[in-house]
Amino acid sequence: MSTDPLVVFTPSGKRGRFPVGTPILTAARQLGVDLDSVCGGRGICSKCQITPSYGEFPKHGVTVAQDALSEWNKVEQRYKDKRGLIDGRRLGCQAAVLGDVVIDVPPESQVHKQVVRKAATARNIIMDPATHLYFVQVDEPDMHSPTGDLERLERALKDQWEITGLRADPPILRKLQTVLRKGNWQVTVAVHRGHQDAHSRIIDVWPGLHEGGVYGLAIDLGSTTIAAHLCDLQDGSVKASSGIMNPQIRYGEDLMSRVSYSMMNPGGDQEMTRAVREALNTLVETIAAEADIDPKLILEAVFVCNPVMHHLLLGIDPVELGQAPFALATSESMSLDARDLDLTKMNAAGRVYLLPCIAGHVGADAAAVALSEEPNKSEDLVLIVDVGTNAEILLGNKTRVLACSSPTGPAFEGAQISSGQRAAPGAIERIEINPDTKEPRFRVIGCDLWSDDAGFDEATAQTGITGICGSGIIEAVAEMRLAGLLDPSGLIGSAEQTGTDRCFPEGRTNAYLIHDATADGGPRITVTQGDIRAIQLAKSALYAGARLLMDEMGVETVDRVVLAGAFGAHISTKHAMVLGMIPDAPLNKVSSAGNAAGTGARIALCNKASRQEIEKTVRNITKVETAIEPKFQEHFVAANAIPHANASFPELAKVVSLPSVSFNTAGGDSDTGGRRRRRRK
Ligand code: FES
């Protein structure tokens, strides 16, 4: 048996014997221990920090003497003086093995560190991005063996990091010579290799050791909003999150009107492509400014979007998506250069990945939800609804997953609502209506107090009370139903019928007053009959989509429900069920998952293996097309009632009682939501 010293790494438990003098970084590499390094052991990047432990370790069967590692050296001292190093830490590339030793690799020194997501139910992301940084020493040019700078850089990457088969595009070549000389032949190279790539690519190169970080964008390109997370590609942390309106709204609020715009106006698709690409460039600049970084340090972007947005982003006319059989130009994932999409504000050689679409109207956003929520790994039957202008709905478990997309329209996002607004400070997000007095109390974004708490007026003086956001309108409608202000068909009662002056006539229908700030020049916030209709249309589409998948699966109930979407985390599950947005389920089995599509994009950005995984998963998801399914219309009409005309809600009945009121008197509203024309949004 070898008498070489034994090195035990924690937390991995990997162990091996190494000759005296072996640097810890080398031992870690040989054992496949996850220990980071950008500078290749030159003692300048500090990524390789480790903590040696001394004393008795019966668990590992070793005793570690004080001199188990080589002495603290000048390189470490220099680093500590300049940058600081926690006491007890060593640089793994400098400390060498002299005797048996136990080495702990702290989380920040692990290449594949886990990024813990905030939500309790969330899965963690293992860092394994497609882009990595490498520091190299490049040979200087020599008259006697003439080679190009790029060839010598490639040789350095091969010798020092075993990276072969490199490609470098013209933008890199244009700067390479200057950078090499400026760095005195030491440079940091960002190398990208996607999971489908046969070659690695140089994305950027910086003189010396680059310490400015490298970043990626996870973008959820929605019909109404574009939301992005700026992530550090080295540790996965989110540096900034930002969003802007999708400027294509001026061509039509919903997807089908954008498809028709393209059909009716020659070149209309190109106009919309230009608009969204410009907005994306603005978003790149805004989010980089917010994080205080150079936008050129954004080296990657991952997109999730519905099929129409997907086609318009790529510059493909979406006309085929306007008619059955809804053929996509491609449903495969795509890897492209940022410049192919005119994303000129991020790095010139940056790379873009688009998740695969499922089929028809079920897009990459639904795929991203599947990646984030993993219904395909669930033991019980889970219904996931991602609420947006289109709802992505998934139903399944380990054996089978079904998906559809349902045209809910923008009402859940506060659009098309008379007092609606985006979720921003001043917007009402929670509301309660006293069933006896019919008086409301509410909370606004940016203030923790309720409107009837002392100090509320002072606390909201700055923001004001400006409107109702998506989660607020859901609560308002559900509370109106619970307080007997709204009957099951969705009609608002008059002052006489409800016994409150807060219900007042508006045209031939009634409205309910939540807050009147007109005396101070503020808005009058009401819920009108039109608002109720918009919410009924949206929730019926959502419920009908879910119900269609349940029919297809042959089930009457689901084990649990996950509400996702930009405001999924804020939806009150009880109110969602009073409204009949989702099928009946025990309330403790209904949870919120926040922006699951955005999280899916983040996972794909930070972990390249997940790209392969979702491409495989998507092939096994069965798409159900709502637009041509006659049952959808049937479910839609029945779902118009609040909570539902046919379905019973026994679980809901355990927690609330719904008053049986009817306001459908002669001369009442004749425009029932069920008879309205439904359009795919
Ligand atoms: S590997 Fe860079 S400092 Fe040790």
XYZ file of C-alpha atoms and ligand atoms in Angstrom:
685
model
C 0.000 0.000 0.000
C 1.221 3.484 -0.810
C 2.635 5.415 2.115
C 1.862 8.735 0.444
C -0.177 11.116 2.593
C -3.933 10.696 2.554
C -6.044 13.695 1.533
C -9.737 13.642 2.492
C -12.026 16.290 1.027
C -15.253 17.379 2.687
C -18.151 17.724 2.107
C -17.705 15.362 -0.878
C -15.928 12.658 1.151
C -13.581 12.029 -1.799
C -10.148 10.788 -0.726
C -6.858 9.700 -2.247
C -3.132 9.398 -1.590
C -0.769 11.946 -3.158
C 2.998 12.367 -3.194
C 4.418 14.907 -0.746
C 4.436 18.345 -2.390
C 1.230 17.895 -4.435
C -0.789 21.151 -4.396
C -4.283 20.687 -2.939
C -5.777 22.062 -6.189
C -4.030 19.295 -8.160
C -5.224 16.630 -5.721
C -8.759 18.002 -5.973
C -8.638 17.906 -9.771
C -7.371 14.352 -9.853
C -10.137 13.170 -7.534
C -12.790 15.154 -9.369
C -13.433 17.325 -6.316
C -15.426 20.438 -7.109
C -12.790 23.137 -6.411
C -12.871 26.276 -8.528
C -9.980 28.024 -10.258
C -9.922 30.744 -12.880
C -6.209 31.607 -12.807
C -5.019 28.019 -13.148
C -3.102 27.976 -9.859
C -1.249 31.262 -10.158
C -2.440 32.547 -6.810
C -4.314 35.539 -8.166
C -7.977 34.576 -8.523
C -8.649 33.274 -4.968
C -11.330 30.943 -6.309
C -9.517 27.915 -4.861
C -9.860 28.780 -1.165
C -9.943 25.796 1.191
C -10.039 25.253 4.949
C -7.702 22.576 6.341
C -8.746 20.872 9.578
C -6.285 19.607 12.189
C -6.523 16.966 14.927
C -8.219 13.570 15.221
C -10.819 12.498 12.662
C -11.971 9.003 13.651
C -14.731 9.174 11.043
C -12.121 9.472 8.291
C -9.530 7.363 10.095
C -6.886 10.120 10.035
C -4.978 12.312 12.420
C -3.919 15.619 10.936
C -0.713 17.160 12.273
C -0.163 20.940 12.362
C 2.432 20.586 9.593
C 0.225 18.521 7.280
C 0.383 21.290 4.686
C 3.268 23.333 3.364
C 3.879 26.620 5.130
C 1.856 29.742 4.470
C 3.684 31.314 1.525
C 4.398 34.729 0.053
C 1.709 34.422 -2.621
C -0.945 33.786 0.027
C 0.363 36.632 2.189
C 0.311 38.997 -0.770
C -3.244 37.973 -1.561
C -4.319 38.380 2.068
C -2.741 41.838 2.320
C -4.322 43.030 -0.891
C -7.740 41.401 -0.793
C -8.116 39.762 2.583
C -8.527 36.048 3.321
C -10.615 34.633 6.179
C -8.412 33.308 9.009
C -7.855 29.588 8.651
C -8.329 29.654 4.884
C -5.552 28.752 2.452
C -5.232 28.999 -1.325
C -5.606 25.460 -2.651
C -3.138 26.117 -5.442
C -0.421 27.208 -2.987
C -0.867 24.816 -0.053
C 0.841 21.493 -0.756
C 0.362 18.117 0.903
C 3.021 17.112 3.455
C 1.008 14.679 5.617
C -2.480 13.191 6.019
C -4.964 16.005 5.876
C -8.684 16.779 5.876
C -9.666 19.640 3.552
C -13.011 21.385 3.558
C -14.121 23.062 0.329
C -16.382 25.995 1.298
C -19.490 26.539 -0.867
C -18.094 29.656 -2.545
C -15.084 27.677 -3.802
C -17.223 25.023 -5.459
C -17.662 25.317 -9.218
C -21.046 23.607 -9.153
C -22.314 25.480 -6.158
C -25.998 25.339 -5.357
C -28.024 28.473 -5.651
C -30.769 28.312 -3.091
C -34.030 29.618 -4.368
C -36.052 31.648 -1.946
C -39.441 29.955 -2.104
C -39.827 27.142 0.390
C -41.007 24.579 -2.125
C -38.389 25.505 -4.670
C -35.688 23.286 -6.026
C -32.103 24.409 -5.986
C -30.055 25.196 -9.055
C -26.679 23.527 -9.495
C -24.270 25.944 -11.162
C -23.046 24.526 -14.446
C -23.240 27.382 -16.933
C -22.263 27.074 -20.581
C -19.784 29.951 -20.206
C -16.672 29.805 -18.018
C -13.688 32.069 -17.431
C -10.091 30.893 -17.880
C -6.924 32.790 -17.098
C -3.958 31.912 -19.338
C -0.357 32.828 -19.962
C 0.129 33.098 -23.729
C 3.471 32.738 -25.514
C 4.804 35.886 -27.086
C 5.214 35.937 -30.873
C 8.527 34.755 -32.189
C 10.161 35.607 -35.534
C 11.563 32.101 -35.753
C 8.309 30.205 -35.310
C 5.689 32.521 -36.748
C 2.198 31.802 -35.468
C -0.830 34.048 -35.040
C -1.888 35.443 -31.677
C -5.106 33.422 -31.799
C -3.198 30.188 -32.445
C -0.930 30.829 -29.459
C -3.967 31.659 -27.293
C -5.574 28.391 -28.414
C -2.408 26.510 -27.559
C -2.345 28.102 -24.102
C -5.967 27.086 -23.475
C -5.144 23.571 -24.599
C -1.994 23.226 -22.506
C -3.247 24.980 -19.401
C -6.947 24.022 -19.406
C -7.255 21.124 -21.874
C -9.721 23.094 -23.996
C -9.593 22.195 -27.664
C -11.517 22.862 -30.862
C -12.009 26.573 -30.305
C -13.774 29.090 -32.507
C -13.311 32.845 -32.377
C -15.559 35.202 -34.299
C -14.415 38.467 -35.928
C -15.363 40.668 -32.919
C -12.854 38.701 -30.822
C -10.129 38.858 -33.449
C -10.564 42.605 -33.689
C -9.649 43.108 -30.046
C -7.379 40.127 -29.362
C -4.025 41.672 -30.299
C -4.519 44.789 -28.191
C -5.761 42.798 -25.202
C -2.850 40.337 -25.291
C -0.274 43.113 -25.316
C -2.111 45.152 -22.697
C -2.217 42.135 -20.384
C 1.458 41.464 -20.968
C 0.490 38.093 -22.501
C -1.718 37.176 -19.581
C -5.426 37.245 -20.368
C -8.764 35.976 -19.105
C -10.892 34.245 -21.703
C -14.639 33.598 -21.554
C -15.267 30.293 -23.281
C -18.759 29.121 -24.163
C -19.767 25.579 -24.972
C -23.473 24.828 -25.275
C -24.812 21.335 -24.701
C -25.369 20.807 -28.423
C -22.105 22.392 -29.573
C -19.332 20.459 -31.270
C -16.945 23.366 -30.624
C -16.174 25.796 -27.844
C -16.282 29.508 -28.670
C -14.356 32.426 -27.320
C -16.978 34.957 -26.261
C -14.651 37.611 -24.859
C -11.113 38.240 -23.723
C -9.764 40.677 -21.115
C -6.206 41.740 -20.241
C -4.839 40.125 -17.042
C -7.190 38.591 -14.533
C -10.734 39.718 -15.246
C -12.507 40.469 -12.024
C -15.481 42.392 -13.371
C -17.689 39.291 -13.445
C -19.677 37.763 -16.284
C -23.447 37.764 -16.498
C -26.409 36.226 -18.216
C -30.037 37.210 -18.709
C -33.014 34.968 -18.063
C -35.840 36.552 -20.031
C -39.543 35.770 -19.872
C -40.851 37.401 -23.026
C -44.578 37.736 -22.442
C -47.310 39.223 -24.594
C -47.850 42.082 -22.144
C -44.575 42.351 -20.252
C -40.959 41.380 -20.738
C -39.355 40.376 -17.442
C -35.665 39.680 -16.987
C -33.303 38.500 -14.265
C -29.642 39.440 -14.545
C -27.651 36.544 -13.090
C -23.990 36.243 -12.175
C -22.732 33.376 -14.334
C -20.136 32.413 -11.741
C -22.264 32.062 -8.636
C -25.829 32.187 -9.981
C -26.903 35.120 -7.818
C -29.531 37.458 -9.250
C -27.960 40.901 -9.522
C -31.022 42.747 -10.762
C -34.540 42.058 -11.991
C -36.328 44.365 -14.316
C -39.263 44.453 -16.680
C -40.760 46.571 -19.413
C -43.983 46.544 -21.355
C -43.904 44.620 -24.599
C -44.139 47.413 -27.192
C -45.972 45.051 -29.539
C -49.070 45.921 -27.518
C -49.580 48.795 -29.936
C -50.186 46.189 -32.667
C -52.783 44.328 -30.575
C -53.243 43.461 -26.931
C -53.507 39.751 -27.456
C -51.616 37.241 -29.510
C -54.271 36.657 -32.137
C -54.606 40.350 -32.887
C -50.845 40.460 -33.451
C -51.096 37.503 -35.802
C -53.910 39.275 -37.657
C -51.857 42.469 -37.778
C -49.222 40.484 -39.549
C -51.788 38.956 -41.915
C -53.395 42.281 -42.798
C -50.274 44.428 -43.077
C -47.450 43.402 -45.382
C -44.231 43.702 -43.400
C -46.220 43.884 -40.144
C -44.345 40.914 -38.697
C -41.029 42.675 -39.316
C -42.332 45.807 -37.620
C -43.225 43.772 -34.547
C -39.879 41.964 -34.627
C -38.083 45.296 -34.722
C -40.194 46.654 -31.861
C -39.501 43.749 -29.535
C -35.786 43.650 -30.327
C -35.485 47.380 -29.625
C -37.277 46.882 -26.319
C -34.894 44.060 -25.459
C -31.908 46.298 -26.113
C -33.430 48.929 -23.838
C -33.998 46.269 -21.194
C -30.355 45.136 -21.445
C -29.204 48.705 -20.825
C -31.659 49.319 -17.977
C -30.911 46.127 -16.111
C -27.137 46.579 -16.520
C -27.433 50.130 -15.180
C -29.485 48.864 -12.259
C -26.785 46.330 -11.380
C -24.075 48.882 -12.146
C -22.270 46.678 -14.667
C -21.097 47.142 -18.222
C -23.816 45.640 -20.500
C -21.022 44.072 -22.587
C -20.363 41.760 -19.631
C -23.696 40.096 -20.402
C -22.482 37.082 -22.338
C -25.598 34.936 -22.508
C -29.365 35.217 -22.655
C -32.006 32.527 -22.268
C -35.509 33.183 -23.567
C -38.825 31.647 -22.671
C -41.921 32.800 -24.523
C -45.147 31.692 -26.113
C -45.013 30.528 -29.752
C -46.171 33.828 -31.276
C -43.577 35.806 -29.281
C -41.019 33.118 -30.147
C -41.625 33.531 -33.876
C -41.692 37.318 -33.751
C -38.448 37.391 -31.747
C -36.785 35.185 -34.344
C -38.157 37.278 -37.217
C -40.494 34.501 -38.402
C -43.960 35.488 -39.635
C -46.409 33.936 -37.111
C -49.208 33.655 -39.694
C -49.358 29.843 -39.492
C -50.131 30.109 -35.789
C -53.357 31.925 -36.635
C -55.033 28.889 -38.148
C -55.334 25.166 -37.464
C -53.252 23.012 -37.359
C -51.112 25.784 -35.772
C -47.809 24.622 -37.249
C -44.676 26.097 -35.713
C -41.701 26.875 -37.934
C -39.784 24.772 -35.425
C -40.553 23.519 -31.956
C -36.921 22.572 -31.263
C -34.754 24.565 -28.887
C -32.400 27.038 -30.546
C -28.883 28.256 -29.865
C -27.896 31.444 -31.686
C -25.606 34.426 -31.616
C -26.984 37.511 -29.876
C -26.312 39.459 -33.073
C -28.700 37.145 -34.987
C -31.447 38.770 -32.922
C -29.939 42.285 -33.163
C -29.212 42.243 -29.453
C -26.484 44.791 -29.917
C -26.344 46.123 -26.374
C -25.112 42.907 -24.789
C -21.777 41.338 -25.710
C -21.166 41.287 -29.463
C -20.227 37.599 -29.420
C -22.834 36.664 -26.764
C -24.949 33.555 -27.123
C -28.690 33.065 -26.896
C -30.645 29.923 -26.020
C -34.378 29.540 -26.624
C -36.138 26.743 -24.791
C -38.089 24.325 -26.986
C -41.785 24.869 -27.631
C -44.172 22.020 -26.847
C -46.438 22.377 -29.922
C -49.117 24.590 -31.419
C -49.890 27.325 -28.936
C -48.055 25.642 -26.093
C -44.702 27.322 -26.083
C -41.308 27.586 -24.492
C -42.899 29.349 -21.527
C -44.844 26.182 -20.726
C -41.605 24.210 -21.182
C -39.920 26.551 -18.692
C -42.717 25.983 -16.185
C -42.207 22.227 -16.630
C -38.476 22.672 -16.029
C -39.088 24.690 -12.887
C -41.971 22.738 -11.371
C -41.113 19.242 -12.677
C -44.600 17.716 -12.936
C -42.925 14.790 -14.718
C -41.215 13.851 -11.448
C -44.272 14.261 -9.221
C -45.635 11.221 -7.367
C -49.089 12.783 -7.052
C -51.224 14.388 -9.728
C -50.359 18.075 -9.920
C -52.120 20.841 -11.813
C -49.860 23.797 -12.547
C -51.313 27.009 -13.891
C -49.041 29.826 -14.917
C -51.269 32.859 -15.011
C -50.513 35.581 -17.531
C -52.122 36.984 -20.670
C -52.089 33.387 -21.791
C -52.305 30.752 -19.103
C -49.936 27.830 -19.482
C -51.534 24.804 -17.860
C -49.822 21.502 -17.105
C -51.343 18.432 -15.514
C -49.476 15.291 -14.734
C -47.282 13.070 -12.666
C -44.400 10.643 -13.185
C -46.316 8.641 -15.750
C -47.828 11.279 -18.000
C -47.874 15.050 -18.453
C -50.412 17.021 -20.488
C -50.184 20.691 -21.395
C -52.351 23.360 -22.933
C -52.390 27.088 -23.323
C -55.553 29.004 -22.581
C -56.450 32.516 -23.767
C -57.134 34.324 -20.490
C -56.407 37.839 -21.743
C -54.632 40.523 -19.760
C -57.307 41.040 -17.027
C -55.336 39.067 -14.443
C -52.469 41.460 -15.020
C -54.677 44.444 -14.175
C -55.153 45.400 -17.833
C -58.676 45.919 -19.279
C -59.864 46.652 -15.728
C -61.339 50.135 -15.199
C -59.197 50.906 -12.129
C -56.545 48.333 -13.042
C -52.829 48.978 -13.001
C -49.561 47.102 -12.923
C -48.264 45.830 -9.596
C -46.427 48.941 -8.348
C -46.367 50.998 -5.128
C -49.802 52.472 -4.480
C -51.722 49.621 -6.145
C -54.315 47.807 -4.042
C -53.121 44.200 -3.708
C -55.244 42.845 -0.849
C -58.849 43.571 -0.037
C -61.447 42.370 2.462
C -65.142 43.272 2.462
C -67.098 42.996 5.689
C -70.135 40.792 4.869
C -72.317 42.694 7.374
C -71.405 46.321 6.716
C -70.220 45.753 3.091
C -67.334 48.128 3.893
C -63.948 47.371 2.328
C -60.505 47.502 3.903
C -57.412 47.092 1.766
C -53.656 47.119 1.585
C -51.501 48.720 -1.079
C -48.121 47.662 -2.414
C -45.361 49.388 -0.469
C -47.214 49.561 2.880
C -47.866 46.783 5.405
C -50.787 48.496 7.094
C -54.467 47.914 6.285
C -56.482 50.945 5.255
C -58.338 50.985 8.588
C -55.110 50.775 10.649
C -53.858 53.894 12.421
C -51.131 55.603 10.419
C -52.247 54.198 7.025
C -52.877 57.637 5.506
C -49.431 58.919 6.510
C -47.748 55.709 5.359
C -49.309 55.917 1.904
C -49.068 59.702 1.518
C -46.032 59.282 -0.720
C -47.370 56.656 -3.135
C -51.066 57.491 -2.929
C -53.703 54.861 -3.682
C -53.560 54.594 -7.407
C -55.515 51.560 -8.628
C -55.905 47.782 -8.355
C -53.296 45.288 -9.511
C -53.949 41.727 -10.736
C -54.008 40.007 -7.344
C -56.124 42.873 -5.955
C -58.836 42.485 -8.578
C -59.047 38.725 -7.956
C -59.563 39.365 -4.250
C -62.006 42.200 -4.895
C -64.273 40.076 -7.082
C -64.099 37.067 -4.748
C -64.772 39.247 -1.685
C -67.738 40.861 -3.437
C -69.152 37.404 -4.033
C -68.526 36.383 -0.395
C -70.138 39.595 0.886
C -73.257 39.075 -1.225
C -72.599 42.066 -3.488
C -72.251 39.828 -6.514
C -74.531 36.954 -7.487
C -73.345 33.620 -8.917
C -73.927 34.836 -12.487
C -71.560 37.738 -11.862
C -74.086 40.571 -11.583
C -73.375 43.394 -9.135
C -76.428 44.241 -7.042
C -77.907 47.726 -6.711
C -77.791 49.792 -3.504
C -81.310 48.568 -2.642
C -80.468 44.923 -3.331
C -77.239 44.933 -1.365
C -78.073 47.490 1.313
C -74.975 49.624 0.714
C -74.506 52.942 -1.042
C -71.128 51.711 -2.174
C -73.059 49.943 -4.939
C -74.141 52.627 -7.364
C -75.675 52.668 -10.821
C -73.411 53.050 -13.796
C -75.305 53.005 -17.082
C -77.594 49.975 -17.055
C -75.466 48.103 -14.541
C -73.980 48.703 -11.097
C -70.490 49.257 -9.784
C -68.915 48.971 -6.313
C -66.853 51.789 -4.824
C -63.661 50.746 -3.047
C -61.970 54.079 -2.482
C -62.734 57.649 -3.432
C -59.836 60.108 -3.355
C -61.371 62.622 -5.752
C -61.667 65.247 -2.982
C -57.853 65.294 -2.843
C -57.453 65.094 -6.602
C -56.897 61.313 -6.469
C -58.671 58.551 -8.390
C -62.015 56.952 -7.723
C -61.348 53.223 -7.476
C -64.302 51.042 -8.364
C -65.133 47.571 -9.615
C -67.530 47.857 -12.532
C -69.731 45.280 -14.205
C -67.315 45.379 -17.148
C -64.438 44.498 -14.804
C -66.390 41.526 -13.486
C -67.033 40.363 -17.046
C -63.352 40.649 -17.960
C -62.402 38.594 -14.907
C -65.138 36.052 -15.668
C -63.819 35.600 -19.208
C -60.278 35.196 -17.942
C -61.090 32.778 -15.163
C -63.446 30.735 -17.350
C -60.669 30.280 -19.894
C -58.319 29.206 -17.132
C -60.785 26.792 -15.549
C -61.876 25.374 -18.920
C -58.252 24.701 -19.888
C -57.600 22.893 -16.618
C -60.829 20.929 -16.933
C -59.980 19.902 -20.493
C -56.706 18.430 -19.329
C -58.509 16.620 -16.494
C -60.957 15.105 -19.034
C -58.051 13.987 -21.170
C -56.402 12.446 -18.128
C -59.717 10.856 -17.118
C -59.832 12.370 -13.618
C -62.393 14.382 -11.674
C -60.000 15.789 -9.078
C -56.316 16.600 -8.750
C -54.083 16.001 -5.728
C -52.603 19.471 -5.634
C -52.582 22.776 -7.489
C -49.635 25.104 -8.080
C -50.381 28.707 -9.024
C -47.528 30.312 -10.909
C -47.119 33.456 -12.958
C -45.694 36.913 -12.475
C -48.112 37.456 -9.611
C -48.647 33.766 -8.761
C -46.860 34.298 -5.472
C -49.330 36.986 -4.478
C -52.603 35.321 -5.414
C -54.645 34.340 -2.403
C -55.422 30.683 -3.035
C -58.751 30.941 -1.210
C -59.892 33.828 -3.387
C -58.725 32.070 -6.546
C -60.983 29.187 -5.629
C -63.973 31.362 -4.641
C -63.669 32.872 -8.073
C -63.507 29.414 -9.640
C -60.161 30.015 -11.354
C -59.075 26.512 -10.448
C -60.860 23.226 -9.702
C -61.797 22.375 -6.134
C -58.934 21.049 -4.021
C -58.060 21.082 -0.316
C -56.792 24.615 0.338
C -53.624 23.325 1.974
C -52.873 21.562 -1.315
C -52.945 24.804 -3.309
C -49.620 26.606 -3.355
C -47.983 29.511 -5.151
C -44.739 29.204 -7.061
C -44.042 32.756 -8.186
C -42.841 33.284 -11.719
C -42.210 29.653 -12.686
C -41.466 30.456 -16.342
C -38.853 33.017 -15.270
C -37.363 30.510 -12.860
C -37.225 27.914 -15.636
C -35.279 30.427 -17.730
C -32.876 30.983 -14.823
C -32.324 27.264 -14.381
C -31.548 26.880 -18.102
C -29.161 29.846 -17.898
C -27.210 28.550 -14.912
C -27.219 24.852 -15.687
C -26.579 23.648 -19.214
C -27.513 20.032 -18.436
C -31.026 21.250 -17.653
C -31.333 22.372 -21.287
C -30.873 18.806 -22.419
C -33.244 17.619 -19.719
C -36.086 19.933 -20.747
C -35.598 19.103 -24.425
C -36.150 15.458 -23.501
C -39.053 16.170 -21.136
C -40.868 18.267 -23.727
C -40.870 15.378 -26.201
C -42.930 13.375 -23.708
C -45.486 16.075 -22.915
C -48.805 15.641 -24.706
C -50.221 18.864 -26.053
C -53.962 19.498 -25.922
C -55.120 22.249 -28.273
C -57.889 24.303 -26.645
C -58.815 26.254 -29.777
C -60.246 23.266 -31.668
C -61.582 21.226 -28.770
C -65.424 21.513 -28.644
C -65.409 20.498 -24.979
C -63.424 23.632 -24.195
C -66.346 25.862 -25.164
C -68.705 23.783 -23.042
C -66.454 24.025 -19.996
C -65.911 27.707 -20.667
C -69.623 28.550 -20.582
C -70.263 26.533 -17.410
C -67.230 28.108 -15.754
C -68.657 31.579 -16.231
C -70.626 31.389 -12.999
C -68.829 32.198 -9.745
C -67.412 29.806 -8.741
C -69.032 27.460 -11.346
C -72.456 26.470 -12.681
C -72.041 22.709 -12.639
C -69.043 21.736 -10.565
C -69.351 21.522 -6.794
C -66.630 22.839 -4.534
C -66.866 20.700 -1.371
C -63.353 21.623 -0.190
C -64.101 25.316 -0.596
C -67.411 24.903 1.282
C -65.384 23.733 4.298
C -63.815 27.191 4.640
C -66.322 29.698 3.264
C -70.056 29.943 2.752
C -71.251 31.543 -0.440
C -74.409 33.628 -0.042
C -77.218 32.655 -2.372
C -78.250 35.940 -3.944
C -79.656 36.767 -7.355
C -79.719 40.224 -8.913
C -80.974 39.175 -12.328
C -84.053 41.406 -12.415
C -85.693 42.724 -15.591
C -83.610 45.381 -17.269
C -80.453 43.982 -15.719
C -77.285 43.310 -17.578
C -78.038 41.204 -20.599
C -74.481 40.862 -21.756
C -73.534 37.658 -20.001
C -69.940 36.663 -20.199
C -70.888 33.210 -21.467
C -72.398 34.655 -24.583
C -69.501 36.928 -25.289
C -67.255 36.035 -28.069
C -64.173 34.367 -26.764
C -60.913 35.182 -28.387
C -57.510 33.621 -28.067
C -55.302 36.200 -26.400
S -6.343 28.921 -8.450
Fe -6.430 31.037 -8.563
S -5.679 31.619 -6.640
Fe -5.558 29.512 -6.557
